CSV table of C-alpha atoms in Angstrom, one decimal:
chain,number,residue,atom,x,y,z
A,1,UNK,CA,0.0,0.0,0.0
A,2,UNK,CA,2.8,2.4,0.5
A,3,UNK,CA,4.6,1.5,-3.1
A,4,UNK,CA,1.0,2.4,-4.6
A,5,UNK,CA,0.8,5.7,-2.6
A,6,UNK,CA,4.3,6.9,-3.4
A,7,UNK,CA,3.7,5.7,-7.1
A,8,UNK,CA,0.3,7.5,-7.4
A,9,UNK,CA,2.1,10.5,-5.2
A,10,UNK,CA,5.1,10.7,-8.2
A,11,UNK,CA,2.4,10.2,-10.8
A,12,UNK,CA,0.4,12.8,-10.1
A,13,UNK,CA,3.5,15.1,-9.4
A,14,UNK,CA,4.8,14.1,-13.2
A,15,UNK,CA,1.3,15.3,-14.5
A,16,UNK,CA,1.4,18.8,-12.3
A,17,UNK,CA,4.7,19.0,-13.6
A,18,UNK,CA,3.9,18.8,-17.2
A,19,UNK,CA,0.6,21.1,-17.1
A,20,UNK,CA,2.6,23.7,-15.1
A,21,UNK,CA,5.6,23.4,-18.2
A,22,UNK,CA,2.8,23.7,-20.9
A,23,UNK,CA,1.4,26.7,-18.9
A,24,UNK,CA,4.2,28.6,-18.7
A,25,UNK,CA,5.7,27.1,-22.5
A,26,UNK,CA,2.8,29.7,-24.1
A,27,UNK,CA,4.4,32.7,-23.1
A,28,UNK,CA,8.4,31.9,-22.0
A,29,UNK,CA,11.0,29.8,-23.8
A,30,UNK,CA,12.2,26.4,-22.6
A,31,UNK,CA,15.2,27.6,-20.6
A,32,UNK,CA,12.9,30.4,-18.7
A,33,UNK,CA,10.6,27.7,-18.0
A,34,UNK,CA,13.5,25.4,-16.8
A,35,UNK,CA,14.5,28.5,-14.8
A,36,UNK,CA,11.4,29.1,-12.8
A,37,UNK,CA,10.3,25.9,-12.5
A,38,UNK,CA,13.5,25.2,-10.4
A,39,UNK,CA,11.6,27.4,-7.8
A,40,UNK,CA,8.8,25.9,-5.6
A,41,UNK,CA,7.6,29.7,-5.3
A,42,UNK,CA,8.4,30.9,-8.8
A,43,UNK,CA,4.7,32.4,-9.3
A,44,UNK,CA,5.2,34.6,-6.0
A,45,UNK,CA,8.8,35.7,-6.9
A,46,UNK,CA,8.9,35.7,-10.7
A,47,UNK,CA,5.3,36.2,-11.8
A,48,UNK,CA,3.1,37.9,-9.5
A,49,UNK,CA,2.5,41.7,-10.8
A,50,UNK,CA,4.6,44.2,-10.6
A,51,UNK,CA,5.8,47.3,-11.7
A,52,UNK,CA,9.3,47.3,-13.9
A,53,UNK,CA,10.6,49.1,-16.8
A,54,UNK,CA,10.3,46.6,-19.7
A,55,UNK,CA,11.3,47.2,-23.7
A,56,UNK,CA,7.8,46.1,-25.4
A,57,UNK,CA,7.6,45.0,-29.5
A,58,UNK,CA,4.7,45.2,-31.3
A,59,UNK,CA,5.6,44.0,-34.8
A,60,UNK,CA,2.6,42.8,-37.7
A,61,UNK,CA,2.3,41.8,-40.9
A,62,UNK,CA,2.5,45.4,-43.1
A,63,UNK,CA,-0.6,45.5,-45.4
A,64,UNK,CA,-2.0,42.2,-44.5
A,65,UNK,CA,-5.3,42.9,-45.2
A,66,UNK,CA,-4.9,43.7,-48.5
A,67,UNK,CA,-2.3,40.5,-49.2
A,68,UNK,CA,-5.5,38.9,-47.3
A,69,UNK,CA,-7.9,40.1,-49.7
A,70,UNK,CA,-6.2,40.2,-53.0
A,71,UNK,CA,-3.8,38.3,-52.9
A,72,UNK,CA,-4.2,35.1,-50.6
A,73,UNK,CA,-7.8,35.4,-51.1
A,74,UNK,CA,-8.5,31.5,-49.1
A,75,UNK,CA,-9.3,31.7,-45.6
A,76,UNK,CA,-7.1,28.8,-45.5
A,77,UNK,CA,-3.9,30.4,-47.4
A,78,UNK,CA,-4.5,32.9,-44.8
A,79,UNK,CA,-4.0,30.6,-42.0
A,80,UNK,CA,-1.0,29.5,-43.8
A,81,UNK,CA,0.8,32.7,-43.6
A,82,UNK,CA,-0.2,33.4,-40.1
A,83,UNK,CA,0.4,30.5,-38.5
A,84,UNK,CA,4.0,30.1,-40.5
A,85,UNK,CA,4.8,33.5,-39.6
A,86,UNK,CA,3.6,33.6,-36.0
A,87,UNK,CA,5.5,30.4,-35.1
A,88,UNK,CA,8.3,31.6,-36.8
A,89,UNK,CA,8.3,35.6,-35.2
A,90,UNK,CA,7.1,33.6,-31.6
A,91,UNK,CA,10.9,31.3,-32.1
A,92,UNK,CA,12.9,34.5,-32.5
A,93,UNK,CA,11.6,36.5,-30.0
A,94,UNK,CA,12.3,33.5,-27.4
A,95,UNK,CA,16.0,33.5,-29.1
A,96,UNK,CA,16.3,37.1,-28.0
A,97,UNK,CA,15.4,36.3,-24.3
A,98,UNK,CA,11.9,38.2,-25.0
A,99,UNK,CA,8.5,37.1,-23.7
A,100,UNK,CA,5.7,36.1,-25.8
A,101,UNK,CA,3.0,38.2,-24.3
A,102,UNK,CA,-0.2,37.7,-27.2
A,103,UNK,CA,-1.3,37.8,-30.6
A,104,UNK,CA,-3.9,40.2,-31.6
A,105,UNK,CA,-4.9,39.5,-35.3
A,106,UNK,CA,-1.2,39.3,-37.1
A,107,UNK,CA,0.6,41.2,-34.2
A,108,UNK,CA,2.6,39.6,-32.1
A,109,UNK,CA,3.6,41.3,-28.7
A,110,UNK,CA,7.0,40.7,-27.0
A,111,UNK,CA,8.4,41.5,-23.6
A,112,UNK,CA,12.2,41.9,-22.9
A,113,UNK,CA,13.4,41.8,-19.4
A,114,UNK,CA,10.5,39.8,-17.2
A,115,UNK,CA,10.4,37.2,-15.8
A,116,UNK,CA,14.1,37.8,-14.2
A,117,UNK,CA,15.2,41.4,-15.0
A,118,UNK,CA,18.6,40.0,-14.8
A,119,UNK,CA,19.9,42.5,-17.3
A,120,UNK,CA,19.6,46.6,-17.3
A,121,UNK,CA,16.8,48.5,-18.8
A,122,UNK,CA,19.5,49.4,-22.2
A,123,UNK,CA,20.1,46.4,-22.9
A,124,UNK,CA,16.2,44.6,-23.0
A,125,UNK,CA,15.7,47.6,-25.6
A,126,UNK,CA,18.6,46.4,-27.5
A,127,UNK,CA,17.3,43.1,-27.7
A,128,UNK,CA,14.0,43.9,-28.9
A,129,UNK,CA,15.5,46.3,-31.5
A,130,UNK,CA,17.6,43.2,-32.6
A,131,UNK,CA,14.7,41.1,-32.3
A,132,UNK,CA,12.9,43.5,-34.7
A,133,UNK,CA,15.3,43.1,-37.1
A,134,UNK,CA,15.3,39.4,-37.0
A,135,UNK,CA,12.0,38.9,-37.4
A,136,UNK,CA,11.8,41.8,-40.5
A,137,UNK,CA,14.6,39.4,-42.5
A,138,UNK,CA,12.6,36.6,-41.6
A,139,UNK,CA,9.4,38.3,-43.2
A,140,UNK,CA,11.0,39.5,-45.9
A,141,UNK,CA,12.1,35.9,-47.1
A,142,UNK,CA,9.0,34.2,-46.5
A,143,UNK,CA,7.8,34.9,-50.1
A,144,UNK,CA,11.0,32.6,-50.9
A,145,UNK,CA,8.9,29.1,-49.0
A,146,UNK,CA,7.7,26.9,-51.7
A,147,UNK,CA,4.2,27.2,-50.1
A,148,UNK,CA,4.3,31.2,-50.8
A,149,UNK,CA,6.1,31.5,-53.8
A,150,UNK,CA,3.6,31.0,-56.2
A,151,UNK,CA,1.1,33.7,-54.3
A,152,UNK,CA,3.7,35.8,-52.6
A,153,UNK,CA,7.1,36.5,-54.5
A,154,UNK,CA,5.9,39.2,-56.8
A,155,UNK,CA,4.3,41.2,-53.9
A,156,UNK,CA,6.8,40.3,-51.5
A,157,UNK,CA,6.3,40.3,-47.3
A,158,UNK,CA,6.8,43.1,-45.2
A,159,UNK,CA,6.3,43.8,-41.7
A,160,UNK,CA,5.5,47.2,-39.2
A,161,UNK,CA,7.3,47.4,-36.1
A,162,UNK,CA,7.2,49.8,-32.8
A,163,UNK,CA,9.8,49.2,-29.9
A,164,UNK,CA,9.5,51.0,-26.7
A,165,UNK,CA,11.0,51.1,-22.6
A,166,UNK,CA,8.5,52.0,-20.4
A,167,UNK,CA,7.4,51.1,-17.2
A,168,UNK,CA,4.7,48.2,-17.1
A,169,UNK,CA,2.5,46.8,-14.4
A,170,UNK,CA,3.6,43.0,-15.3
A,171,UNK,CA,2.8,39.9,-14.6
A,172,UNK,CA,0.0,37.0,-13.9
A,173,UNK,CA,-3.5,38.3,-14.2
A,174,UNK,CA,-7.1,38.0,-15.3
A,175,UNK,CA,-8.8,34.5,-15.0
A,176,UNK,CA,-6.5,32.2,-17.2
A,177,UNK,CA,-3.3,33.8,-15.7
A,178,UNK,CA,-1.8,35.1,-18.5
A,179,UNK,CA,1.3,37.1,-18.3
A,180,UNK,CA,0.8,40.4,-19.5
A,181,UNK,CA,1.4,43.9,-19.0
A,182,UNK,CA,-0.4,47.3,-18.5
A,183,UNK,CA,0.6,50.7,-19.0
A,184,UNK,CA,0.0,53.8,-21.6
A,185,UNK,CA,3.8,52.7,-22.5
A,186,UNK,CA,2.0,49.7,-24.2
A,187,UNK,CA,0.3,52.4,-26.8
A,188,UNK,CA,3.6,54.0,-28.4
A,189,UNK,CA,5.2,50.9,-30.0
A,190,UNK,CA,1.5,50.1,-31.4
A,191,UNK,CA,1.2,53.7,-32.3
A,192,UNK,CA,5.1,53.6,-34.1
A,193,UNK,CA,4.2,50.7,-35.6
């Protein structure tokens, strides 16, 4: 009876474990989720709101609803694009040490310096700068993809960027959780964009 206690206590840890590192997978890169995880109090120290100065990217898909309209036309090559991009943007953002915060429509919004704030307030902008340039070559090529070519090369793919530092209330909220910010600072990289 105490084997099948232990056995059902470290099977039902493994599935906590695994629901907790798909949670937190939606918004932070594997190592970041290593990272907290290695904390029994991680959502206390590393996610509960707070106020920090964090570099914020808001970067879209330039003149998508026209390349929606006229030239992709199918809901489903639509989907194609967005979901090819988005996966794609979402990869490079984690490779610059950004968070993935949402996507509204064919925007993606990235974080740089939460959970940890390990580095100063210059250099998250830097990274999200360099992020935004990442993610524009990557754009600019997808029109080179054998699924795009055909629709996409004579157009071309472009995207619309705004980067800014400003203070955020960040972290957990709202029913699901979700890590997010608040501030007016959220409304200058939309509005450079």
């Amino acid at each position: 009876e105490v084997l099948a206690a232990f056995a059902g206590f470290i099977r039902q840890r493994i599935v906590d474990f695994s629901k907790e590192w798909r949670a937190l997978a939606y918004s932070f890169r594997p190592s970041d989720v290593a990272r907290l995880l290695q904390h029994d109090d991680y959502e206390k120290a590393y996610l509960a709101p707070r106020e920090e100065n964090v570099a914020i990217l808001y970067v879209d898909i330039a003149g998508f609803t026209r390349l929606s309209e006229q030239i992709l036309k199918t809901p489903s090559a639509v989907a194609d694009l967005v979901e090819t991009w988005s996966r794609d943007a979402v990869e490079i953002l984690w490779s610059h040490g950004g968070v993935f915060d949402k996507m509204v429509g064919d925007c993606i919004i990235g974080l740089f310096g939460p959970p940890f704030y390990d580095e100063a307030e210059g250099e998250r902008l830097a990274r999200a700068v360099e992020c935004a340039r990442d993610i524009r070559t990557m754009t600019n090529l997808l029109a080179d993809r054998p699924q795009f070519r055909d629709k996409l090369k004579a157009e071309g793919v472009a995207v619309s960027t705004g980067v800014n530092l400003a203070p955020l209330f960040v972290g957990q909220f709202g029913p699901n959780s979700n890590f997010t910010g608040f501030s007016s600072g959220l409304n200058h990289p939309a509005r450079l964009q």
